[in-house]
Short mmCIF file of C-alpha atoms in Angstrom, two decimals:
data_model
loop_
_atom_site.label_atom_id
_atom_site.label_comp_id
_atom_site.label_asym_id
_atom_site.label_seq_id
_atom_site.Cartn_x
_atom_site.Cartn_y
_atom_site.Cartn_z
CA UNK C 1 0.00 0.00 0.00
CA UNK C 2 1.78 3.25 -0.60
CA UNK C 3 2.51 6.04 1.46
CA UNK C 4 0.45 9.73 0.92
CA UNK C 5 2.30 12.10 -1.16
CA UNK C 6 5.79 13.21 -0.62
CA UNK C 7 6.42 9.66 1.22
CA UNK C 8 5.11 10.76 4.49
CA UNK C 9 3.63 7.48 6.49
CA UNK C 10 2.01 7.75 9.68
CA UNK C 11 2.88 4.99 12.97
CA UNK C 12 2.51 1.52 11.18
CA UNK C 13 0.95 -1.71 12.79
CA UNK C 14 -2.64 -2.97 13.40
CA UNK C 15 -3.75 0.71 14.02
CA UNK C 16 -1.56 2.87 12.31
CA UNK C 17 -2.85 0.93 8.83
CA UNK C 18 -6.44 1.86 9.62
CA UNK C 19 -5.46 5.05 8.08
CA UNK C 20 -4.47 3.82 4.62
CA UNK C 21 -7.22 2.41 2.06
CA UNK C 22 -8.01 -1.26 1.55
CA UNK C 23 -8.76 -3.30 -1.91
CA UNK C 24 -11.39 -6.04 -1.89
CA UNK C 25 -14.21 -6.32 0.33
CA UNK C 26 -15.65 -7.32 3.47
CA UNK C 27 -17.38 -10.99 3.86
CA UNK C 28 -18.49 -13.74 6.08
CA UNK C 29 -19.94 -16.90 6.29
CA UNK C 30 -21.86 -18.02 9.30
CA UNK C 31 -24.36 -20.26 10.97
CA UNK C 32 -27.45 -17.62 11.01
CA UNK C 33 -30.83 -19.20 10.64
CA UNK C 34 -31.54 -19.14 6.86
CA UNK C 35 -35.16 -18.89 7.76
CA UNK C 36 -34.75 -15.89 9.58
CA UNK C 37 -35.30 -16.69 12.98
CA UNK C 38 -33.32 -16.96 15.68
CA UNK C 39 -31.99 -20.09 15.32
CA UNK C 40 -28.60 -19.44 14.42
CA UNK C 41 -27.05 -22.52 15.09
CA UNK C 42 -25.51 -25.63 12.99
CA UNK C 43 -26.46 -29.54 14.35
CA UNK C 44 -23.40 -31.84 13.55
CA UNK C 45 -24.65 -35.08 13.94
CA UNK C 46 -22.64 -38.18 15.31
CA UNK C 47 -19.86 -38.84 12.57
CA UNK C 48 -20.88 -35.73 10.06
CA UNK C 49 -19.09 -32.86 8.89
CA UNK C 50 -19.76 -29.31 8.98
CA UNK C 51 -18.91 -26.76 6.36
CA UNK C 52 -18.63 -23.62 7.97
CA UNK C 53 -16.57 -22.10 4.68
CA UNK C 54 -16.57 -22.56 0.93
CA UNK C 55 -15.19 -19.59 -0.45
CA UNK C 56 -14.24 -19.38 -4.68
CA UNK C 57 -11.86 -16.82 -5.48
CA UNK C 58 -8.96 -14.77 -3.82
CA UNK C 59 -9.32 -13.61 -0.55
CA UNK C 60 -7.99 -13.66 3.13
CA UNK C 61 -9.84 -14.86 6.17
CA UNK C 62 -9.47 -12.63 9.21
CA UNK C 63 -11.45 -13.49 12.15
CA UNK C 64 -12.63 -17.24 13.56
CA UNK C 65 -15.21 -17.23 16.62
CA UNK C 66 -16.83 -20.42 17.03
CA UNK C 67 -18.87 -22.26 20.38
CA UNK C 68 -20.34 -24.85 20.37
CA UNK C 69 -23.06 -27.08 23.14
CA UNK C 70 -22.94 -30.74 23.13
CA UNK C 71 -23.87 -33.63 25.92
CA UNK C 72 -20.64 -35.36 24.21
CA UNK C 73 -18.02 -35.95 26.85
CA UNK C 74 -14.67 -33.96 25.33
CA UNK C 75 -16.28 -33.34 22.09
CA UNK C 76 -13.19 -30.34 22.03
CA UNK C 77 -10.92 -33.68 21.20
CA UNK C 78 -13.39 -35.51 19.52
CA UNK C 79 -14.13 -32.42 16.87
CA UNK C 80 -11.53 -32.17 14.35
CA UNK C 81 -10.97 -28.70 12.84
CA UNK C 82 -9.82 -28.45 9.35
CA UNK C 83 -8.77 -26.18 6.99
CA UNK C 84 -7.81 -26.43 2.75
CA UNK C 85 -6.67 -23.80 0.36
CA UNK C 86 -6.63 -23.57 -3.17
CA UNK C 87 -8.94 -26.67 -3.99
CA UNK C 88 -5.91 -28.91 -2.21
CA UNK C 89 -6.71 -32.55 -0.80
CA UNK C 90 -4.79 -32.74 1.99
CA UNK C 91 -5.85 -30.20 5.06
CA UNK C 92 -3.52 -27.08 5.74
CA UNK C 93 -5.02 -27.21 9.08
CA UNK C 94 -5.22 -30.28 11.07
CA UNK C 95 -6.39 -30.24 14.64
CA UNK C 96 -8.80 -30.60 17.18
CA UNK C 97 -11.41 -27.76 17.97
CA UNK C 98 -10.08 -26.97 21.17
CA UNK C 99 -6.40 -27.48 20.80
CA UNK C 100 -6.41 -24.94 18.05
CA UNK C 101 -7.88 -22.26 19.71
CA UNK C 102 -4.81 -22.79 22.65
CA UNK C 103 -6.60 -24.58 25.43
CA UNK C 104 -5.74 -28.46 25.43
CA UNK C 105 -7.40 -31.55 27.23
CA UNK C 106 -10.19 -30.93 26.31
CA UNK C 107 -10.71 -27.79 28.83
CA UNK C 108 -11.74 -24.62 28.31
CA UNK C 109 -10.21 -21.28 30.12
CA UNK C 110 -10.04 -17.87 29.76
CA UNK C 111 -7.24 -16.44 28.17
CA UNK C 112 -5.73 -13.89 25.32
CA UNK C 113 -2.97 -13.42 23.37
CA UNK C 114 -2.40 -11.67 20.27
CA UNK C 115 -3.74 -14.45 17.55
CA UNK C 116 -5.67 -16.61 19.67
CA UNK C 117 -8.18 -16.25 22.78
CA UNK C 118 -10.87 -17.68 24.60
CA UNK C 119 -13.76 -16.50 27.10
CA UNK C 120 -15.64 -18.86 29.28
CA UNK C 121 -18.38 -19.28 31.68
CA UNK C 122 -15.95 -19.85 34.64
CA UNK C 123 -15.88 -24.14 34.35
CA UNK C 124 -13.13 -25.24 32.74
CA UNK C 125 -14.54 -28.56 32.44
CA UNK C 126 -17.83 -27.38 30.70
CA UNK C 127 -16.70 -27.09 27.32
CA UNK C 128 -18.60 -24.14 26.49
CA UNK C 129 -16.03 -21.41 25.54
CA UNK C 130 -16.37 -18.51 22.75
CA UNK C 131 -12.88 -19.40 20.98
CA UNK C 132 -11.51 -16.95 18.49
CA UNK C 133 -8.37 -16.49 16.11
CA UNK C 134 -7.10 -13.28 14.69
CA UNK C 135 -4.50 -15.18 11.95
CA UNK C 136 -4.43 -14.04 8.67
CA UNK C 137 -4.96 -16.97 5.97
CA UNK C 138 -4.31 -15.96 2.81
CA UNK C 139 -5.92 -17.63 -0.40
CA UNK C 140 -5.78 -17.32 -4.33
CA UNK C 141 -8.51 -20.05 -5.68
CA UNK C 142 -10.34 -20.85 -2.32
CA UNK C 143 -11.08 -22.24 0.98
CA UNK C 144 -12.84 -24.80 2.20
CA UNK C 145 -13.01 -24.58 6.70
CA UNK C 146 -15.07 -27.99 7.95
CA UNK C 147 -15.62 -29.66 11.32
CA UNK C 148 -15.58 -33.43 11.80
CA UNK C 149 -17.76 -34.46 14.91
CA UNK C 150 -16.05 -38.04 15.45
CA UNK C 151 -17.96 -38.30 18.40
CA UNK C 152 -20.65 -40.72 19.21
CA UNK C 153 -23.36 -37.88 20.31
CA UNK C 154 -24.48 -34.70 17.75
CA UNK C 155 -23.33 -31.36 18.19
CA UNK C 156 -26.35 -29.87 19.13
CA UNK C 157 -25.88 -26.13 18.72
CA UNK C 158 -22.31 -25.47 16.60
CA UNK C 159 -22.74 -21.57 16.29
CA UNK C 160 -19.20 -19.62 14.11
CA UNK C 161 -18.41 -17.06 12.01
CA UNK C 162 -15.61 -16.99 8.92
CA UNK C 163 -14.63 -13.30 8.42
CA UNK C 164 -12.76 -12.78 5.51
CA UNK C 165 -11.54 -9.84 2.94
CA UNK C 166 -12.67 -11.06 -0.96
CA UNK C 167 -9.83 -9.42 -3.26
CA UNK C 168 -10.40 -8.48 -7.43
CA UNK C 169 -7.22 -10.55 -7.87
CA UNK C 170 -5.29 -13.12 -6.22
CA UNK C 171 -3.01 -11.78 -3.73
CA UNK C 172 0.67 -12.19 -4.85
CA UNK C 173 3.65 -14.40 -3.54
CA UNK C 174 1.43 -14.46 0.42
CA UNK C 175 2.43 -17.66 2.43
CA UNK C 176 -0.40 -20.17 3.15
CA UNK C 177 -1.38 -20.31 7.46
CA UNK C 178 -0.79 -24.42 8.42
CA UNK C 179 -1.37 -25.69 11.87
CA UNK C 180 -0.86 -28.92 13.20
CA UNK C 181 -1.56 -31.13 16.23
CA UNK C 182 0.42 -33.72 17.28
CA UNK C 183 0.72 -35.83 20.80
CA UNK C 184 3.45 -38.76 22.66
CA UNK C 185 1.53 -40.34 25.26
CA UNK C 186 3.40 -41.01 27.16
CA UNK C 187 7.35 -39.70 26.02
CA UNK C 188 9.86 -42.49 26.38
CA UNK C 189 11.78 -41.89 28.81
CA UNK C 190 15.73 -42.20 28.64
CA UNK C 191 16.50 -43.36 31.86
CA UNK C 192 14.61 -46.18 33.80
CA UNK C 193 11.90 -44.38 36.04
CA UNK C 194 11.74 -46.81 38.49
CA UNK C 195 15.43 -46.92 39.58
CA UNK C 196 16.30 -44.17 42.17
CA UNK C 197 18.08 -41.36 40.47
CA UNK C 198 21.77 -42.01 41.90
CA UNK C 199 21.60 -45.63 40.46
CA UNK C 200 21.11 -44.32 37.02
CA UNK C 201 23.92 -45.87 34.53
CA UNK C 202 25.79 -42.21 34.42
CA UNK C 203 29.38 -44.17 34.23
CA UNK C 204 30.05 -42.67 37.07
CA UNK C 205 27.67 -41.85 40.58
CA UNK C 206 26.71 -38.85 40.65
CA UNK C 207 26.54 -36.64 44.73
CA UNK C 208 23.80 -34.71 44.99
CA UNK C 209 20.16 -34.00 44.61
CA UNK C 210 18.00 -35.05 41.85
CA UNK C 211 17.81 -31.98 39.86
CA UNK C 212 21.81 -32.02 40.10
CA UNK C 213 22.02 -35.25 38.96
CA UNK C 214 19.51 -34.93 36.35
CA UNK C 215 21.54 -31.60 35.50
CA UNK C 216 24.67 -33.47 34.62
CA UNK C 217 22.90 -35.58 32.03
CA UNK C 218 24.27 -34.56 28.05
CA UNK C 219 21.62 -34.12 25.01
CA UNK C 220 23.22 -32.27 22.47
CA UNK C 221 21.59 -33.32 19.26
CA UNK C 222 17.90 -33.41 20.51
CA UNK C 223 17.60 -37.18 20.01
CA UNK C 224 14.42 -38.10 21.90
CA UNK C 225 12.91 -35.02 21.93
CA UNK C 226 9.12 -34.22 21.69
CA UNK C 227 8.60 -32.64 17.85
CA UNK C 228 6.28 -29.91 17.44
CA UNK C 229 7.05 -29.74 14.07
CA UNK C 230 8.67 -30.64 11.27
CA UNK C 231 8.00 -28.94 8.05
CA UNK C 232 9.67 -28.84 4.40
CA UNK C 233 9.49 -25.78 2.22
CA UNK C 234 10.17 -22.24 2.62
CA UNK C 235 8.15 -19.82 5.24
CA UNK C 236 8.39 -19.41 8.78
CA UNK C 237 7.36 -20.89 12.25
CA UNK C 238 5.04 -18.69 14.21
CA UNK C 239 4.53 -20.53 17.47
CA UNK C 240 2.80 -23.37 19.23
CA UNK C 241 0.59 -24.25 22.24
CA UNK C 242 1.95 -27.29 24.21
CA UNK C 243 -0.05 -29.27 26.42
CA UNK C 244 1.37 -31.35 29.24
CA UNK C 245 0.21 -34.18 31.41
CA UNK C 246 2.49 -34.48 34.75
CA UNK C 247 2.22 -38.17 34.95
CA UNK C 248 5.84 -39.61 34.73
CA UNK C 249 8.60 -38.14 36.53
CA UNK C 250 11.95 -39.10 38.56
CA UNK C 251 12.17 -40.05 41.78
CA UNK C 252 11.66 -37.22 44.29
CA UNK C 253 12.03 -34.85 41.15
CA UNK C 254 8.70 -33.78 39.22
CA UNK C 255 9.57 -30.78 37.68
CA UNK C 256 8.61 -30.81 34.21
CA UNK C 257 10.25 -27.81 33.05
CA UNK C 258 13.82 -28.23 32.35
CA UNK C 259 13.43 -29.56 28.97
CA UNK C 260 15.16 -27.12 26.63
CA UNK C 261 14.20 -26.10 23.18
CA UNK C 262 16.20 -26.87 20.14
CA UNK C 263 15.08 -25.73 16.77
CA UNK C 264 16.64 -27.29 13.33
CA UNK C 265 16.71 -25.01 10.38
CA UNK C 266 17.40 -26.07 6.70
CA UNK C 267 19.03 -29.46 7.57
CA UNK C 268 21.43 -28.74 10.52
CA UNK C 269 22.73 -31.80 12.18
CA UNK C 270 22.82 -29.89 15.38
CA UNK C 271 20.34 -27.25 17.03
CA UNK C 272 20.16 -23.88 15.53
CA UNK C 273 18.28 -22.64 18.26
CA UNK C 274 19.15 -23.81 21.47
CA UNK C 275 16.85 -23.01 24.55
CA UNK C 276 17.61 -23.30 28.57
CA UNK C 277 14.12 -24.62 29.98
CA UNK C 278 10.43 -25.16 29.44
CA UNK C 279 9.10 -22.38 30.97
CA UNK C 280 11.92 -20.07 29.54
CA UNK C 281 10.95 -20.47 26.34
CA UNK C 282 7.27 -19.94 26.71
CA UNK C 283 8.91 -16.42 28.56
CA UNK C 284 8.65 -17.23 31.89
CA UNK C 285 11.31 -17.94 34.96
CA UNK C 286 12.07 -20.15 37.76
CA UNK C 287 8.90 -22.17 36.95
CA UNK C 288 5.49 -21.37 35.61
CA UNK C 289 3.95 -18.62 38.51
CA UNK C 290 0.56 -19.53 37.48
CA UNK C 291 -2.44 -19.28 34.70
CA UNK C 292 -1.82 -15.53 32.95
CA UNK C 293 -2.12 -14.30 29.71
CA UNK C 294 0.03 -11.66 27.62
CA UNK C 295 0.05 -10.70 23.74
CA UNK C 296 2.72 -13.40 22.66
CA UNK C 297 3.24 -16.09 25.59
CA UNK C 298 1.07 -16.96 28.67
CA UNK C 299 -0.26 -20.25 30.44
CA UNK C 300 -3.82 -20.92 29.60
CA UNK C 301 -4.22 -24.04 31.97
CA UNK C 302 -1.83 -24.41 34.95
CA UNK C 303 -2.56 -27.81 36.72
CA UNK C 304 -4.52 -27.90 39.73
CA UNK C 305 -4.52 -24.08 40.01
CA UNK C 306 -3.75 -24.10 43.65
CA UNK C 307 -1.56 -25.95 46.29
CA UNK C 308 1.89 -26.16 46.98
CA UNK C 309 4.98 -28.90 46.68
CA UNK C 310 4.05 -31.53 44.13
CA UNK C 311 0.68 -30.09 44.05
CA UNK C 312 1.50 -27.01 42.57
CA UNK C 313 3.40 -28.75 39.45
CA UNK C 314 0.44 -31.53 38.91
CA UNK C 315 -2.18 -32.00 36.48
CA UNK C 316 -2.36 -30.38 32.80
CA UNK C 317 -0.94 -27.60 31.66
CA UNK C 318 -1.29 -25.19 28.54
CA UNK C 319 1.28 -23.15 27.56
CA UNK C 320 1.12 -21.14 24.54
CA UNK C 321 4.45 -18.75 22.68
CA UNK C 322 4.05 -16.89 19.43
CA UNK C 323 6.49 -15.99 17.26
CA UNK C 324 4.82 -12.80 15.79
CA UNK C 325 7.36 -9.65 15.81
CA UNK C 326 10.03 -12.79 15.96
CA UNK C 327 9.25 -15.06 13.18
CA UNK C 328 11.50 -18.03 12.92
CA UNK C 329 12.57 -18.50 9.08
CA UNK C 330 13.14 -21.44 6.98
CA UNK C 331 14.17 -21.95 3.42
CA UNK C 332 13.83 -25.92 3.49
CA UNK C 333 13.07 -27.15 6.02
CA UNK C 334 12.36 -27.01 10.03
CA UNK C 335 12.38 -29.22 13.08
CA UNK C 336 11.22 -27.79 16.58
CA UNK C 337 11.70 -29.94 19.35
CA UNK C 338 11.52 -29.67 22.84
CA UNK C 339 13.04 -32.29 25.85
CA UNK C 340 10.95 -33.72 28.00
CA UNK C 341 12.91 -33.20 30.94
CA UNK C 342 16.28 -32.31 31.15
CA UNK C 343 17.44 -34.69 28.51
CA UNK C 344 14.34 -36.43 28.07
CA UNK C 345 14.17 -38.18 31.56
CA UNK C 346 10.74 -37.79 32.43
CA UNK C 347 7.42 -40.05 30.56
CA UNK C 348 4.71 -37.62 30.47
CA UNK C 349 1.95 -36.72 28.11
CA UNK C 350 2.85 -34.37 25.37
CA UNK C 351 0.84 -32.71 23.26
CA UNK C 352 1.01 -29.73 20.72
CA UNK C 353 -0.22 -27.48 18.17
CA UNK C 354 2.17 -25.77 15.94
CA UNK C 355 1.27 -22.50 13.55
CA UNK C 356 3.26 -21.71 10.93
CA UNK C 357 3.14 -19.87 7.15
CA UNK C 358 4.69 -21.39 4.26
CA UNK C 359 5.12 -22.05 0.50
CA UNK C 360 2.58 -25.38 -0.75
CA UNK C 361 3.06 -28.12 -1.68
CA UNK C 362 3.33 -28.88 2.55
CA UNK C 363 4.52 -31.90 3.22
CA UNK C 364 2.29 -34.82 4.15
CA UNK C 365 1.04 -34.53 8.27
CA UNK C 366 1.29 -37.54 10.30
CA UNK C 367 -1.78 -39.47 10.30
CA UNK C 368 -4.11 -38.32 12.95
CA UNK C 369 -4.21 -40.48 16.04
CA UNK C 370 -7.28 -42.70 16.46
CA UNK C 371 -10.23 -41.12 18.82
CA UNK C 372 -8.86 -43.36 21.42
CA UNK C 373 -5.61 -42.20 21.61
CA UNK C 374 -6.61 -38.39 21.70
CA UNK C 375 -8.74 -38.45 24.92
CA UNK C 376 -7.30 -36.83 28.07
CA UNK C 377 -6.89 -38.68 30.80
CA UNK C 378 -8.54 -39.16 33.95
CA UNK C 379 -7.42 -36.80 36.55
CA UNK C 380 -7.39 -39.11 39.54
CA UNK C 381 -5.44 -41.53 37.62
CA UNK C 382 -3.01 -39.17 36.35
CA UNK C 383 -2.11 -37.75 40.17
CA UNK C 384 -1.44 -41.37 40.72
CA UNK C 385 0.92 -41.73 38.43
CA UNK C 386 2.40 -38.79 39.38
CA UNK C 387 2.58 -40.02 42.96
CA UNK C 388 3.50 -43.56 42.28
CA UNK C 389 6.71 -42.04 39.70
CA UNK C 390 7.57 -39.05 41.81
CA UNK C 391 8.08 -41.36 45.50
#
């Protein structure tokens, strides 16, 4: 868009642009009542598929909000969200509902950031949330959104909107939006769990508590690391959500966040990006202090919310980083890891969404786990774990 005459342009950003003219024109698709009433609601029955988008032409989609009321115990897992561009066969966007829109387990909390948020009614576990995402998706032939119900009961009330801008011609050399969901449950772990942690095969013993010993354990290359992603083409890796499931720790040591980040670019053998903890790369310090929310990192779930000791660090987690004013670039490829643990010594449940822009073809996603293997699980039995690992 070019600057007024003589080059003068005002503050840039969201609000700064507002000032500037726009091509195309405003849109949306949505689940109004085409009768007119006020029934402005979608059923999905058991096994169906809802198109909430099938857009011809050029455009850009701008704004998600979808809810959604259902008797169908974590429907939010059992809903897959999907996304194609450009009249492709394999989905851009692969995930399900709730994951997506940042909140895993199939919870719901209230939280913001920047390109993703959610409002509730003040029960995580009631699955009623108004989810929304602000990421741009830019398209040149079309887009196709849909949502799977794969579970046994209907949807009975799936209420969205699809704002998009419709452009006279295709917008030129714009990266497609992809988003992924993956989960390990649980992580192998690379040390036995049940010995005690000064018996661990180290060559040597090892003085000391357990996070010392644990400290002195190498991973340099990032072998046995959860992936997040792993992508082929050119564009660039905008963030993720990761959820976590404190089920499998070492003995008298259940802190889960010492696992560092490493991040392959273009084929290096060894990490491009190398991190120093969980919780410092989703921006916080000496552990997570909480549930809080801020444009580009937060926690949206934090455990148990309250207690202290191994209380404090139980249950499931979300924790969410973008990469927005900090894009990470690729040219062929990308690999972004995480440990579980310092050097992968703890078994817990990982799971993940990743966002990220790129050049299509994409390459194939890993097939989506079976309904089965994508429900949470219990809570009780998960403390137990915890417990029975941890003592």
């Amino acid at each position: 868009m070019p600057p007024p005459s003589g080059g003068l342009r005002l503050g840039g950003g969201a609000l700064g642009n507002l000032v500037y003219p726009r091509e195309g024109k405003r849109k949306r698709h949505s689940s109004w009542d085409r009768k007119g009433g006020n029934f402005d609601w979608f059923v999905v029955p058991p096994g169906g598929t809802a198109t909430l988008a099938d857009i011809k032409g050029p455009g850009c989609i701008t704004h998600i909000w979808i809810t959604g009321r259902t008797k169908e115990k974590f429907f939010l897992r059992k809903s897959l969200l999907q996304m194609f561009w450009d009249g492709e066969k394999e989905a851009s966007v692969q995930s399900p509902l709730g994951d997506f829109f940042g909140v895993g387990h199939a919870r719901v909390a209230d939280f913001w950031s920047l390109p993703l948020c959610m409002t509730t009614r003040g029960d995580r576990r009631s699955q009623r949330a108004a989810m929304n995402s602000f990421f741009p998706m830019p398209f040149s032939k079309g887009a196709r959104i849909q949502l799977v119900n794969q579970g046994k009961m209907q949807i009975d009330a799936l209420y969205f909107y699809i704002d998009y801008e419709e452009y006279p011609t295709p917008p030129d050399d714009f990266l497609r939006f992809h988003a992924q969901w993956r989960r390990q449950n649980p992580t192998p772990p690379s040390v036995n769990l049940k010995e005690p942690i000064y018996r661990r095969d180290l060559g040597h013993r090892v003085p000391g508590s357990p996070f010392m010993v644990i400290g002195s354990i190498p991973n340099l290359n990032g072998e046995m690391n959860y992936v997040i992603l792993d992508a082929k083409g050119r564009g660039h890796y905008v963030g993720c959500n990761l959820s976590i499931d404190n089920i499998g720790v070492i003995h008298n040591e259940a802190w889960f966040g010492e696992g560092d980040d490493m991040i392959f670019i273009d084929g290096d053998k060894e990490p491009t990006l190398r991190g120093t903890g969980t919780e410092d790369y989703f921006s916080d310090a000496w552990g997570f202090s909480g549930r809080y929310s801020k444009p580009f990192y937060g926690v949206s779930l934090n455990g148990m919310e309250s207690g202290s000791g191994l209380v404090r660090i139980a249950g499931k987690w979300t924790m969410f980083r973008f990469h927005i004013v900090d894009p990470i670039m690729f040219n062929n490829s990308i690999k972004v890891t995480i440990e579980h643990g310092q050097a992968n010594v703890q078994s817990n449940d990982y799971a993940s969404v990743a966002y990220w822009y790129q050049t299509e073809p994409h390459a194939p996603f890993p097939k989506m786990l079976s309904l089965k293997d994508r429900m949470p699980s219990d809570d009780k039995k998960s403390f137990l774990k915890l417990i029975d690992s941890w003592r």
